[in-house]
PDB file of C-alpha atoms and ligand atoms in Angstrom:
ATOM      1  CA  UNK A   1      94.744 -41.405-120.151  1.00  0.00           C
ATOM      2  CA  UNK A   2      97.234 -41.247-117.259  1.00  0.00           C
ATOM      3  CA  UNK A   3      96.035 -43.075-114.094  1.00  0.00           C
ATOM      4  CA  UNK A   4      95.948 -40.575-111.222  1.00  0.00           C
ATOM      5  CA  UNK A   5      98.345 -41.180-108.327  1.00  0.00           C
ATOM      6  CA  UNK A   6      96.646 -41.945-104.986  1.00  0.00           C
ATOM      7  CA  UNK A   7      97.586 -39.354-102.338  1.00  0.00           C
ATOM      8  CA  UNK A   8      96.617 -39.697 -98.672  1.00  0.00           C
ATOM      9  CA  UNK A   9      96.464 -36.341 -96.884  1.00  0.00           C
ATOM     10  CA  UNK A  10      96.638 -36.820 -93.092  1.00  0.00           C
ATOM     11  CA  UNK A  11      95.596 -33.657 -91.242  1.00  0.00           C
ATOM     12  CA  UNK A  12      95.409 -32.501 -87.641  1.00  0.00           C
ATOM     13  CA  UNK A  13      94.433 -29.372 -85.742  1.00  0.00           C
ATOM     14  CA  UNK A  14      97.256 -27.338 -87.350  1.00  0.00           C
ATOM     15  CA  UNK A  15      95.561 -27.310 -90.765  1.00  0.00           C
ATOM     16  CA  UNK A  16      92.648 -25.384 -89.188  1.00  0.00           C
ATOM     17  CA  UNK A  17      94.800 -23.101 -86.982  1.00  0.00           C
ATOM     18  CA  UNK A  18      94.926 -20.292 -89.559  1.00  0.00           C
ATOM     19  CA  UNK A  19      91.143 -20.474 -89.850  1.00  0.00           C
ATOM     20  CA  UNK A  20      91.020 -19.414 -86.201  1.00  0.00           C
ATOM     21  CA  UNK A  21      90.392 -22.813 -84.565  1.00  0.00           C
ATOM     22  CA  UNK A  22      92.747 -23.392 -81.621  1.00  0.00           C
ATOM     23  CA  UNK A  23      95.029 -26.424 -81.746  1.00  0.00           C
ATOM     24  CA  UNK A  24      95.214 -28.776 -78.773  1.00  0.00           C
ATOM     25  CA  UNK A  25      98.833 -28.651 -77.696  1.00  0.00           C
ATOM     26  CA  UNK A  26     100.074 -25.196 -78.674  1.00  0.00           C
ATOM     27  CA  UNK A  27     100.449 -22.694 -75.837  1.00  0.00           C
ATOM     28  CA  UNK A  28      96.820 -21.516 -75.714  1.00  0.00           C
ATOM     29  CA  UNK A  29      95.497 -24.883 -76.872  1.00  0.00           C
ATOM     30  CA  UNK A  30      92.049 -26.180 -76.041  1.00  0.00           C
ATOM     31  CA  UNK A  31      93.373 -28.781 -73.646  1.00  0.00           C
ATOM     32  CA  UNK A  32      94.960 -26.079 -71.512  1.00  0.00           C
ATOM     33  CA  UNK A  33      91.505 -24.618 -71.108  1.00  0.00           C
ATOM     34  CA  UNK A  34      90.332 -27.964 -69.835  1.00  0.00           C
ATOM     35  CA  UNK A  35      91.822 -31.178 -68.493  1.00  0.00           C
ATOM     36  CA  UNK A  36      91.595 -33.503 -71.516  1.00  0.00           C
ATOM     37  CA  UNK A  37      90.081 -36.374 -69.551  1.00  0.00           C
ATOM     38  CA  UNK A  38      87.487 -33.992 -68.088  1.00  0.00           C
ATOM     39  CA  UNK A  39      86.022 -33.066 -71.492  1.00  0.00           C
ATOM     40  CA  UNK A  40      87.170 -35.701 -74.015  1.00  0.00           C
ATOM     41  CA  UNK A  41      86.685 -39.064 -72.299  1.00  0.00           C
ATOM     42  CA  UNK A  42      83.701 -41.286 -71.433  1.00  0.00           C
ATOM     43  CA  UNK A  43      84.575 -40.896 -67.737  1.00  0.00           C
ATOM     44  CA  UNK A  44      84.469 -37.110 -68.079  1.00  0.00           C
ATOM     45  CA  UNK A  45      81.072 -37.344 -69.773  1.00  0.00           C
ATOM     46  CA  UNK A  46      79.585 -39.557 -67.089  1.00  0.00           C
ATOM     47  CA  UNK A  47      81.084 -37.394 -64.308  1.00  0.00           C
ATOM     48  CA  UNK A  48      79.807 -34.082 -65.715  1.00  0.00           C
ATOM     49  CA  UNK A  49      77.699 -34.451 -68.875  1.00  0.00           C
ATOM     50  CA  UNK A  50      76.605 -30.789 -68.807  1.00  0.00           C
ATOM     51  CA  UNK A  51      80.248 -29.565 -68.885  1.00  0.00           C
ATOM     52  CA  UNK A  52      81.165 -31.898 -71.749  1.00  0.00           C
ATOM     53  CA  UNK A  53      78.028 -31.043 -73.757  1.00  0.00           C
ATOM     54  CA  UNK A  54      78.788 -27.318 -73.346  1.00  0.00           C
ATOM     55  CA  UNK A  55      82.478 -27.828 -74.341  1.00  0.00           C
ATOM     56  CA  UNK A  56      81.335 -29.290 -77.661  1.00  0.00           C
ATOM     57  CA  UNK A  57      78.367 -26.922 -78.058  1.00  0.00           C
ATOM     58  CA  UNK A  58      80.828 -24.017 -77.876  1.00  0.00           C
ATOM     59  CA  UNK A  59      83.095 -25.607 -80.518  1.00  0.00           C
ATOM     60  CA  UNK A  60      80.060 -26.382 -82.725  1.00  0.00           C
ATOM     61  CA  UNK A  61      78.909 -22.733 -82.426  1.00  0.00           C
ATOM     62  CA  UNK A  62      82.409 -21.579 -83.433  1.00  0.00           C
ATOM     63  CA  UNK A  63      82.130 -23.576 -86.682  1.00  0.00           C
ATOM     64  CA  UNK A  64      79.648 -20.994 -87.960  1.00  0.00           C
ATOM     65  CA  UNK A  65      82.265 -18.219 -87.709  1.00  0.00           C
ATOM     66  CA  UNK A  66      85.258 -19.955 -89.340  1.00  0.00           C
ATOM     67  CA  UNK A  67      86.102 -20.655 -92.974  1.00  0.00           C
ATOM     68  CA  UNK A  68      88.461 -22.950 -94.867  1.00  0.00           C
ATOM     69  CA  UNK A  69      91.945 -21.473 -95.357  1.00  0.00           C
ATOM     70  CA  UNK A  70      94.358 -21.688 -98.306  1.00  0.00           C
ATOM     71  CA  UNK A  71      95.585 -25.090 -97.111  1.00  0.00           C
ATOM     72  CA  UNK A  72      92.100 -26.664 -97.103  1.00  0.00           C
ATOM     73  CA  UNK A  73      91.508 -25.174-100.558  1.00  0.00           C
ATOM     74  CA  UNK A  74      94.835 -26.405-101.955  1.00  0.00           C
ATOM     75  CA  UNK A  75      94.007 -29.906-100.688  1.00  0.00           C
ATOM     76  CA  UNK A  76      90.599 -29.780-102.401  1.00  0.00           C
ATOM     77  CA  UNK A  77      92.154 -28.488-105.647  1.00  0.00           C
ATOM     78  CA  UNK A  78      94.657 -31.389-105.652  1.00  0.00           C
ATOM     79  CA  UNK A  79      91.756 -33.559-106.858  1.00  0.00           C
ATOM     80  CA  UNK A  80      92.177 -32.055-110.330  1.00  0.00           C
ATOM     81  CA  UNK A  81      95.390 -34.064-110.829  1.00  0.00           C
ATOM     82  CA  UNK A  82      95.476 -36.628-107.993  1.00  0.00           C
ATOM     83  CA  UNK A  83      93.139 -39.209-106.501  1.00  0.00           C
ATOM     84  CA  UNK A  84      92.961 -37.753-102.960  1.00  0.00           C
ATOM     85  CA  UNK A  85      91.711 -39.188 -99.665  1.00  0.00           C
ATOM     86  CA  UNK A  86      91.777 -36.840 -96.680  1.00  0.00           C
ATOM     87  CA  UNK A  87      92.180 -38.675 -93.364  1.00  0.00           C
ATOM     88  CA  UNK A  88      91.622 -36.064 -90.677  1.00  0.00           C
ATOM     89  CA  UNK A  89      91.854 -36.116 -86.878  1.00  0.00           C
ATOM     90  CA  UNK A  90      89.857 -32.878 -86.894  1.00  0.00           C
ATOM     91  CA  UNK A  91      86.203 -32.749 -85.979  1.00  0.00           C
ATOM     92  CA  UNK A  92      85.515 -29.488 -87.853  1.00  0.00           C
ATOM     93  CA  UNK A  93      83.918 -29.412 -91.332  1.00  0.00           C
ATOM     94  CA  UNK A  94      86.468 -27.188 -93.090  1.00  0.00           C
ATOM     95  CA  UNK A  95      87.688 -29.899 -95.499  1.00  0.00           C
ATOM     96  CA  UNK A  96      84.056 -30.419 -96.567  1.00  0.00           C
ATOM     97  CA  UNK A  97      83.515 -26.648 -96.930  1.00  0.00           C
ATOM     98  CA  UNK A  98      86.695 -26.367 -99.041  1.00  0.00           C
ATOM     99  CA  UNK A  99      85.319 -29.005-101.446  1.00  0.00           C
ATOM    100  CA  UNK A 100      87.322 -32.145-100.678  1.00  0.00           C
ATOM    101  CA  UNK A 101      85.236 -35.142-101.754  1.00  0.00           C
ATOM    102  CA  UNK A 102      86.805 -38.134 -99.967  1.00  0.00           C
ATOM    103  CA  UNK A 103      87.160 -37.438 -96.246  1.00  0.00           C
ATOM    104  CA  UNK A 104      87.611 -39.898 -93.378  1.00  0.00           C
ATOM    105  CA  UNK A 105      87.066 -38.365 -89.906  1.00  0.00           C
ATOM    106  CA  UNK A 106      89.039 -40.573 -87.518  1.00  0.00           C
ATOM    107  CA  UNK A 107      87.921 -38.794 -84.360  1.00  0.00           C
ATOM    108  CA  UNK A 108      84.317 -37.904 -85.240  1.00  0.00           C
ATOM    109  CA  UNK A 109      82.470 -34.797 -86.388  1.00  0.00           C
ATOM    110  CA  UNK A 110      81.175 -31.781 -84.451  1.00  0.00           C
ATOM    111  CA  UNK A 111      78.221 -31.505 -86.853  1.00  0.00           C
ATOM    112  CA  UNK A 112      76.769 -34.860 -85.756  1.00  0.00           C
ATOM    113  CA  UNK A 113      75.366 -36.343 -82.543  1.00  0.00           C
ATOM    114  CA  UNK A 114      74.984 -40.006 -81.556  1.00  0.00           C
ATOM    115  CA  UNK A 115      73.098 -41.975 -78.930  1.00  0.00           C
ATOM    116  CA  UNK A 116      74.984 -42.914 -75.746  1.00  0.00           C
ATOM    117  CA  UNK A 117      73.186 -46.258 -75.739  1.00  0.00           C
ATOM    118  CA  UNK A 118      72.982 -47.072 -79.460  1.00  0.00           C
ATOM    119  CA  UNK A 119      76.146 -46.212 -81.437  1.00  0.00           C
ATOM    120  CA  UNK A 120      74.334 -46.875 -84.729  1.00  0.00           C
ATOM    121  CA  UNK A 121      71.950 -43.962 -84.039  1.00  0.00           C
ATOM    122  CA  UNK A 122      73.773 -40.944 -85.570  1.00  0.00           C
ATOM    123  CA  UNK A 123      72.126 -37.651 -86.556  1.00  0.00           C
ATOM    124  CA  UNK A 124      73.288 -34.477 -88.318  1.00  0.00           C
ATOM    125  CA  UNK A 125      73.218 -31.902 -85.488  1.00  0.00           C
ATOM    126  CA  UNK A 126      74.278 -28.295 -85.942  1.00  0.00           C
ATOM    127  CA  UNK A 127      72.659 -26.828 -82.833  1.00  0.00           C
ATOM    128  CA  UNK A 128      73.334 -27.476 -79.153  1.00  0.00           C
ATOM    129  CA  UNK A 129      73.032 -30.901 -77.537  1.00  0.00           C
ATOM    130  CA  UNK A 130      71.347 -30.654 -74.121  1.00  0.00           C
ATOM    131  CA  UNK A 131      70.589 -33.064 -71.301  1.00  0.00           C
ATOM    132  CA  UNK A 132      66.985 -33.215 -72.506  1.00  0.00           C
ATOM    133  CA  UNK A 133      68.029 -34.557 -75.948  1.00  0.00           C
ATOM    134  CA  UNK A 134      67.389 -38.306 -75.969  1.00  0.00           C
ATOM    135  CA  UNK A 135      67.411 -40.871 -78.784  1.00  0.00           C
ATOM    136  CA  UNK A 136      64.153 -42.783 -79.612  1.00  0.00           C
ATOM    137  CA  UNK A 137      65.261 -45.549 -77.233  1.00  0.00           C
ATOM    138  CA  UNK A 138      65.565 -42.980 -74.437  1.00  0.00           C
ATOM    139  CA  UNK A 139      69.381 -42.741 -74.200  1.00  0.00           C
ATOM    140  CA  UNK A 140      71.175 -39.400 -73.819  1.00  0.00           C
ATOM    141  CA  UNK A 141      72.403 -37.876 -77.084  1.00  0.00           C
ATOM    142  CA  UNK A 142      76.180 -37.145 -77.079  1.00  0.00           C
ATOM    143  CA  UNK A 143      78.675 -35.522 -79.443  1.00  0.00           C
ATOM    144  CA  UNK A 144      79.655 -37.818 -82.360  1.00  0.00           C
ATOM    145  CA  UNK A 145      83.268 -37.666 -81.191  1.00  0.00           C
ATOM    146  CA  UNK A 146      85.826 -40.415 -80.483  1.00  0.00           C
ATOM    147  CA  UNK A 147      86.981 -39.693 -76.926  1.00  0.00           C
ATOM    148  CA  UNK A 148      90.222 -40.858 -75.361  1.00  0.00           C
ATOM    149  CA  UNK A 149      89.893 -44.488 -74.422  1.00  0.00           C
ATOM    150  CA  UNK A 150      87.268 -45.127 -77.136  1.00  0.00           C
ATOM    151  CA  UNK A 151      87.914 -47.250 -80.219  1.00  0.00           C
ATOM    152  CA  UNK A 152      88.428 -45.474 -83.579  1.00  0.00           C
ATOM    153  CA  UNK A 153      85.678 -46.936 -85.833  1.00  0.00           C
ATOM    154  CA  UNK A 154      87.153 -45.583 -89.106  1.00  0.00           C
ATOM    155  CA  UNK A 155      90.633 -46.975 -88.417  1.00  0.00           C
ATOM    156  CA  UNK A 156      90.352 -49.993 -90.754  1.00  0.00           C
ATOM    157  CA  UNK A 157      89.097 -47.765 -93.572  1.00  0.00           C
ATOM    158  CA  UNK A 158      92.018 -45.396 -93.009  1.00  0.00           C
ATOM    159  CA  UNK A 159      94.551 -48.238 -92.988  1.00  0.00           C
ATOM    160  CA  UNK A 160      93.131 -49.557 -96.290  1.00  0.00           C
ATOM    161  CA  UNK A 161      93.634 -46.129 -97.850  1.00  0.00           C
ATOM    162  CA  UNK A 162      97.203 -45.688 -96.607  1.00  0.00           C
ATOM    163  CA  UNK A 163      98.125 -49.257 -97.611  1.00  0.00           C
ATOM    164  CA  UNK A 164      97.394 -48.515-101.286  1.00  0.00           C
ATOM    165  CA  UNK A 165      98.582 -44.888-101.561  1.00  0.00           C
ATOM    166  CA  UNK A 166     101.421 -43.613-103.740  1.00  0.00           C
ATOM    167  CA  UNK A 167     102.348 -40.737-101.396  1.00  0.00           C
ATOM    168  CA  UNK A 168     101.328 -39.132 -98.083  1.00  0.00           C
ATOM    169  CA  UNK A 169     101.106 -35.472 -97.130  1.00  0.00           C
ATOM    170  CA  UNK A 170     100.869 -34.866 -93.355  1.00  0.00           C
ATOM    171  CA  UNK A 171      99.663 -31.379 -92.370  1.00  0.00           C
ATOM    172  CA  UNK A 172      99.459 -29.817 -88.924  1.00  0.00           C
ATOM    173  CA  UNK A 173      99.516 -32.700 -86.484  1.00  0.00           C
ATOM    174  CA  UNK A 174     101.874 -33.352 -83.570  1.00  0.00           C
ATOM    175  CA  UNK A 175     101.700 -37.070 -84.401  1.00  0.00           C
ATOM    176  CA  UNK A 176     101.161 -37.936 -80.730  1.00  0.00           C
ATOM    177  CA  UNK A 177      97.658 -39.393 -80.683  1.00  0.00           C
ATOM    178  CA  UNK A 178      97.403 -43.102 -81.474  1.00  0.00           C
ATOM    179  CA  UNK A 179      96.381 -45.017 -83.507  1.00  0.00           C
ATOM    180  CA  UNK A 180      96.213 -42.024 -85.949  1.00  0.00           C
ATOM    181  CA  UNK A 181      99.906 -41.292 -85.393  1.00  0.00           C
ATOM    182  CA  UNK A 182     100.858 -44.815 -86.505  1.00  0.00           C
ATOM    183  CA  UNK A 183      99.040 -44.724 -89.861  1.00  0.00           C
ATOM    184  CA  UNK A 184     102.169 -43.931 -91.920  1.00  0.00           C
ATOM    185  CA  UNK A 185     103.601 -47.336 -90.946  1.00  0.00           C
ATOM    186  CA  UNK A 186     100.908 -49.014 -93.106  1.00  0.00           C
ATOM    187  CA  UNK A 187     102.084 -47.302 -96.304  1.00  0.00           C
ATOM    188  CA  UNK A 188     103.823 -49.383 -98.992  1.00  0.00           C
ATOM    189  CA  UNK A 189     107.651 -49.338 -98.671  1.00  0.00           C
ATOM    190  CA  UNK A 190     109.524 -46.241 -99.894  1.00  0.00           C
ATOM    191  CA  UNK A 191     106.369 -44.133-100.249  1.00  0.00           C
ATOM    192  CA  UNK A 192     107.255 -40.412-100.237  1.00  0.00           C
ATOM    193  CA  UNK A 193     105.964 -38.671 -97.095  1.00  0.00           C
ATOM    194  CA  UNK A 194     105.723 -34.853 -97.013  1.00  0.00           C
ATOM    195  CA  UNK A 195     105.249 -33.359 -93.530  1.00  0.00           C
ATOM    196  CA  UNK A 196     103.962 -29.765 -93.340  1.00  0.00           C
ATOM    197  CA  UNK A 197     104.289 -28.263 -89.844  1.00  0.00           C
ATOM    198  CA  UNK A 198     106.090 -25.278 -88.248  1.00  0.00           C
ATOM    199  CA  UNK A 199     107.186 -27.575 -85.427  1.00  0.00           C
ATOM    200  CA  UNK A 200     107.276 -31.116 -86.882  1.00  0.00           C
ATOM    201  CA  UNK A 201     107.391 -34.031 -84.434  1.00  0.00           C
ATOM    202  CA  UNK A 202     109.224 -36.925 -86.119  1.00  0.00           C
ATOM    203  CA  UNK A 203     107.670 -39.755 -84.113  1.00  0.00           C
ATOM    204  CA  UNK A 204     108.945 -43.330 -84.156  1.00  0.00           C
ATOM    205  CA  UNK A 205     106.911 -44.333 -87.224  1.00  0.00           C
ATOM    206  CA  UNK A 206     108.083 -41.312 -89.238  1.00  0.00           C
ATOM    207  CA  UNK A 207     111.698 -41.872 -88.197  1.00  0.00           C
ATOM    208  CA  UNK A 208     111.535 -45.186 -90.096  1.00  0.00           C
ATOM    209  CA  UNK A 209     110.495 -43.556 -93.375  1.00  0.00           C
ATOM    210  CA  UNK A 210     113.198 -43.584 -96.045  1.00  0.00           C
ATOM    211  CA  UNK A 211     111.570 -40.747 -97.983  1.00  0.00           C
ATOM    212  CA  UNK A 212     110.433 -38.132 -95.447  1.00  0.00           C
ATOM    213  CA  UNK A 213     110.430 -34.551 -96.755  1.00  0.00           C
ATOM    214  CA  UNK A 214     109.709 -31.868 -94.099  1.00  0.00           C
ATOM    215  CA  UNK A 215     108.140 -28.557 -95.162  1.00  0.00           C
ATOM    216  CA  UNK A 216     108.710 -26.494 -92.004  1.00  0.00           C
ATOM    217  CA  UNK A 217     106.185 -23.688 -91.796  1.00  0.00           C
ATOM    218  CA  UNK A 218     102.490 -22.839 -91.640  1.00  0.00           C
ATOM    219  CA  UNK A 219      99.939 -24.850 -93.609  1.00  0.00           C
ATOM    220  CA  UNK A 220      98.751 -21.906 -95.723  1.00  0.00           C
ATOM    221  CA  UNK A 221     102.215 -21.393 -97.219  1.00  0.00           C
ATOM    222  CA  UNK A 222     103.807 -24.861 -97.112  1.00  0.00           C
ATOM    223  CA  UNK A 223     100.929 -27.082 -98.284  1.00  0.00           C
ATOM    224  CA  UNK A 224     101.199 -25.825-101.855  1.00  0.00           C
ATOM    225  CA  UNK A 225     104.978 -26.408-101.770  1.00  0.00           C
ATOM    226  CA  UNK A 226     104.420 -30.026-100.720  1.00  0.00           C
ATOM    227  CA  UNK A 227     101.849 -30.485-103.494  1.00  0.00           C
ATOM    228  CA  UNK A 228     104.256 -28.947-106.041  1.00  0.00           C
ATOM    229  CA  UNK A 229     106.976 -31.325-104.795  1.00  0.00           C
ATOM    230  CA  UNK A 230     104.726 -34.298-105.669  1.00  0.00           C
ATOM    231  CA  UNK A 231     103.706 -32.791-109.037  1.00  0.00           C
ATOM    232  CA  UNK A 232     107.420 -32.410-109.919  1.00  0.00           C
ATOM    233  CA  UNK A 233     108.155 -35.940-108.668  1.00  0.00           C
ATOM    234  CA  UNK A 234     105.406 -37.385-110.895  1.00  0.00           C
ATOM    235  CA  UNK A 235     106.064 -34.874-113.737  1.00  0.00           C
ATOM    236  CA  UNK A 236     102.509 -33.547-113.675  1.00  0.00           C
TER     237      UNK A 236
HETATM  238  C1  BV8 B 301      92.228 -45.781 -78.410  1.00  0.00           C
HETATM  239  C2  BV8 B 301      88.396 -35.940 -80.277  1.00  0.00           C
HETATM  240  C3  BV8 B 301      91.838 -48.048 -77.786  1.00  0.00           C
HETATM  241  C4  BV8 B 301      88.236 -35.020 -79.129  1.00  0.00           C
HETATM  242  C5  BV8 B 301      90.601 -36.836 -80.098  1.00  0.00           C
HETATM  243  C6  BV8 B 301     100.106 -43.877 -73.953  1.00  0.00           C
HETATM  244  C7  BV8 B 301     100.919 -43.941 -75.074  1.00  0.00           C
HETATM  245  C8  BV8 B 301     100.361 -44.026 -76.362  1.00  0.00           C
HETATM  246  C9  BV8 B 301      98.959 -44.044 -76.540  1.00  0.00           C
HETATM  247  C10 BV8 B 301      98.161 -43.956 -75.422  1.00  0.00           C
HETATM  248  C11 BV8 B 301      98.723 -43.878 -74.130  1.00  0.00           C
HETATM  249  N1  BV8 B 301      97.698 -43.802 -73.236  1.00  0.00           N
HETATM  250  C12 BV8 B 301      96.524 -43.841 -73.930  1.00  0.00           C
HETATM  251  C13 BV8 B 301      96.800 -43.952 -75.251  1.00  0.00           C
HETATM  252  C14 BV8 B 301      95.810 -44.019 -76.367  1.00  0.00           C
HETATM  253  C15 BV8 B 301      95.276 -42.631 -76.675  1.00  0.00           C
HETATM  254  C16 BV8 B 301      96.407 -41.684 -77.036  1.00  0.00           C
HETATM  255  O1  BV8 B 301      96.969 -41.752 -78.123  1.00  0.00           O
HETATM  256  N2  BV8 B 301      96.746 -40.779 -76.117  1.00  0.00           N
HETATM  257  C17 BV8 B 301      97.825 -39.842 -76.388  1.00  0.00           C
HETATM  258  C18 BV8 B 301      97.423 -38.455 -75.905  1.00  0.00           C
HETATM  259  C19 BV8 B 301      99.080 -40.350 -75.679  1.00  0.00           C
HETATM  260  N3  BV8 B 301      94.425 -42.802 -77.830  1.00  0.00           N
HETATM  261  C20 BV8 B 301      93.133 -43.111 -77.645  1.00  0.00           C
HETATM  262  O2  BV8 B 301      92.585 -43.166 -76.570  1.00  0.00           O
HETATM  263  C21 BV8 B 301      92.359 -43.459 -78.922  1.00  0.00           C
HETATM  264  N4  BV8 B 301      91.614 -44.655 -78.703  1.00  0.00           N
HETATM  265  O3  BV8 B 301      93.424 -45.928 -78.378  1.00  0.00           O
HETATM  266  O4  BV8 B 301      91.318 -46.766 -78.165  1.00  0.00           O
HETATM  267  C22 BV8 B 301      90.676 -48.959 -77.785  1.00  0.00           C
HETATM  268  C23 BV8 B 301      90.636 -49.999 -78.715  1.00  0.00           C
HETATM  269  C24 BV8 B 301      89.565 -50.873 -78.685  1.00  0.00           C
HETATM  270  C25 BV8 B 301      88.525 -50.698 -77.765  1.00  0.00           C
HETATM  271  C26 BV8 B 301      88.557 -49.625 -76.863  1.00  0.00           C
HETATM  272  C27 BV8 B 301      89.642 -48.740 -76.862  1.00  0.00           C
HETATM  273  C28 BV8 B 301      91.368 -42.367 -79.256  1.00  0.00           C
HETATM  274  C29 BV8 B 301      92.105 -41.117 -79.600  1.00  0.00           C
HETATM  275  C30 BV8 B 301      91.096 -40.069 -80.077  1.00  0.00           C
HETATM  276  C31 BV8 B 301      90.967 -38.984 -79.035  1.00  0.00           C
HETATM  277  N5  BV8 B 301      90.126 -37.917 -79.545  1.00  0.00           N
HETATM  278  N6  BV8 B 301      89.786 -35.928 -80.592  1.00  0.00           N
HETATM  279  C32 BV8 B 301      88.128 -33.629 -79.655  1.00  0.00           C
HETATM  280  O5  BV8 B 301      88.586 -33.331 -80.777  1.00  0.00           O
HETATM  281  O6  BV8 B 301      87.598 -32.828 -78.881  1.00  0.00           O
HETATM  282  S1  BV8 B 301      92.257 -36.597 -80.274  1.00  0.00           S
HETATM  283  C33 BV8 B 301      92.646 -34.966 -80.443  1.00  0.00           C
HETATM  284  O7  BV8 B 301      94.079 -34.938 -80.641  1.00  0.00           O
HETATM  285  C34 BV8 B 301      92.094 -34.270 -81.688  1.00  0.00           C
HETATM  286  O8  BV8 B 301      91.352 -35.104 -82.531  1.00  0.00           O
HETATM  287  C35 BV8 B 301      93.370 -33.837 -82.412  1.00  0.00           C
HETATM  288  O9  BV8 B 301      93.220 -33.742 -83.746  1.00  0.00           O
HETATM  289  C36 BV8 B 301      94.222 -34.971 -82.036  1.00  0.00           C
HETATM  290  C37 BV8 B 301      95.657 -34.930 -82.395  1.00  0.00           C
HETATM  291  O10 BV8 B 301      96.140 -33.665 -82.065  1.00  0.00           O
HETATM  292  P1  BV8 B 301      96.704 -32.799 -83.287  1.00  0.00           P
HETATM  293  O11 BV8 B 301      95.654 -32.712 -84.344  1.00  0.00           O
HETATM  294  O12 BV8 B 301      98.018 -33.350 -83.692  1.00  0.00           O
HETATM  295  O13 BV8 B 301      96.802 -31.397 -82.623  1.00  0.00           O
HETATM  296  P2  BV8 B 301      98.002 -30.865 -81.706  1.00  0.00           P
HETATM  297  O14 BV8 B 301      97.539 -29.621 -81.027  1.00  0.00           O
HETATM  298  O15 BV8 B 301      98.566 -31.999 -80.900  1.00  0.00           O
HETATM  299  O16 BV8 B 301      99.133 -30.482 -82.774  1.00  0.00           O
HETATM  300  C38 BV8 B 301      98.894 -29.391 -83.644  1.00  0.00           C
HETATM  301  C39 BV8 B 301      99.998 -29.433 -84.665  1.00  0.00           C
HETATM  302  O17 BV8 B 301      99.745 -28.369 -85.570  1.00  0.00           O
HETATM  303  C40 BV8 B 301     101.359 -29.193 -84.040  1.00  0.00           C
HETATM  304  O18 BV8 B 301     102.295 -30.091 -84.628  1.00  0.00           O
HETATM  305  C41 BV8 B 301     101.668 -27.753 -84.423  1.00  0.00           C
HETATM  306  O19 BV8 B 301     103.059 -27.532 -84.620  1.00  0.00           O
HETATM  307  C42 BV8 B 301     100.935 -27.650 -85.746  1.00  0.00           C
HETATM  308  N7  BV8 B 301     100.557 -26.292 -86.137  1.00  0.00           N
HETATM  309  C43 BV8 B 301     100.263 -25.216 -85.354  1.00  0.00           C
HETATM  310  N8  BV8 B 301      99.969 -24.148 -86.150  1.00  0.00           N
HETATM  311  C44 BV8 B 301     100.068 -24.573 -87.440  1.00  0.00           C
HETATM  312  C45 BV8 B 301     100.441 -25.925 -87.437  1.00  0.00           C
HETATM  313  N9  BV8 B 301     100.625 -26.652 -88.573  1.00  0.00           N
HETATM  314  C46 BV8 B 301     100.447 -26.001 -89.739  1.00  0.00           C
HETATM  315  N10 BV8 B 301     100.088 -24.698 -89.835  1.00  0.00           N
HETATM  316  C47 BV8 B 301      99.893 -23.958 -88.706  1.00  0.00           C
HETATM  317  N11 BV8 B 301      99.545 -22.662 -88.802  1.00  0.00           N
END
C-alpha cells in the first residue's frame, strides 16, 4: 500500500473570489471599503465596537449566499490520493462546505465568536454579534478573528504541518500578510511549491524556493492543473 504524500494547501482570499467573496487588495477589495485598522484591529474594535461588529455581521450574513467553487472542490477531492492539510488565511467556511477534512484557520472563523476578556471562551455563532452579547463572565463577545497586531494562535500548528510536507500548493493569496506569508520557509529543502494566482506576488520567501512552479490564472481553472502537476510528479 503506497504511503500518501503530504500536501499542504495554503489559501487566501483569491480561492473564494469566484464564489463571490471579495478579496482584500483587488480593486474593489474589502479594505477599500474600510480602513483596515478601523475594522480589523483591536484598536478599531475599542474605538467603535458597533462598526466592527456590523462589518463582520455583514460578512457572516454573506456566507449564507455563497458556495464552494471548483477550486475548493478540487482541493477536497485531492484527499482521495494525497494526505492534505489546508492552511487558510480565509475566515469563510467554504473549505469545510467543499468537504476538506483537515483545515487550519490561521486568521479565525466568521462562524464563531469569542469573549473579549476570556480567549478560551469560543462559541459557534452564525447569527449577528451585538453589543448586548456578553460571555458568562460579563465580557463583550467579539468575532473569532485574528486582527492585525494580534498573535496567530494556530501558527505553531501550521509550521509543524509545513515542516513535514512533501509539496505545497499556494492558491489565491498576495503573500503579504505575516507570519502566514513566511510559512513556505519552514518547508523541507527542495520541496515543490505550486503557486496558483492570476497575479502572483513572489515574496522574499518564495524567491528562495528552488522548485517554484507558477500557475498564472484563476483558481477554478488552475488549481486542477497544479494538482495534476503533482500527480504526474509522483506518478499517481
Ligand atoms: C502579528 C482577519 C504579532 C481579518 C487578517 C510591516 C511589515 C511586515 C509585517 C507587518 C508590518 N507591520 C505589521 C505587520 C504584521 C501584520 C502584517 O503582516 N501586516 C501586513 C499588512 C504588512 N501581521 C499581523 O498583524 C499578524 N499578527 O504579526 O502579530 C504578535 C505576536 C505576538 C503577540 C502579539 C502580536 C496578524 C495578521 C492577521 C490579520 N488578519 N484577517 C479579516 O479577515 O477580516 S489578514 C487578511 O489578509 C485576511 O485574512 C486575508 O486572507 C489576508 C491575506 O490577504 P490575502 O488572502 O492574500 O488576500 P489579498 O486580497 O491580499 O490577495 C488576494 C489574492 O488573490 C491576490 O494575489 C489576487 O491576485 C488573487 N486572486 C484574485 N482573484 C483570484 C485570485 N486568485 C485565484 N483565483 C482568483 N479568481
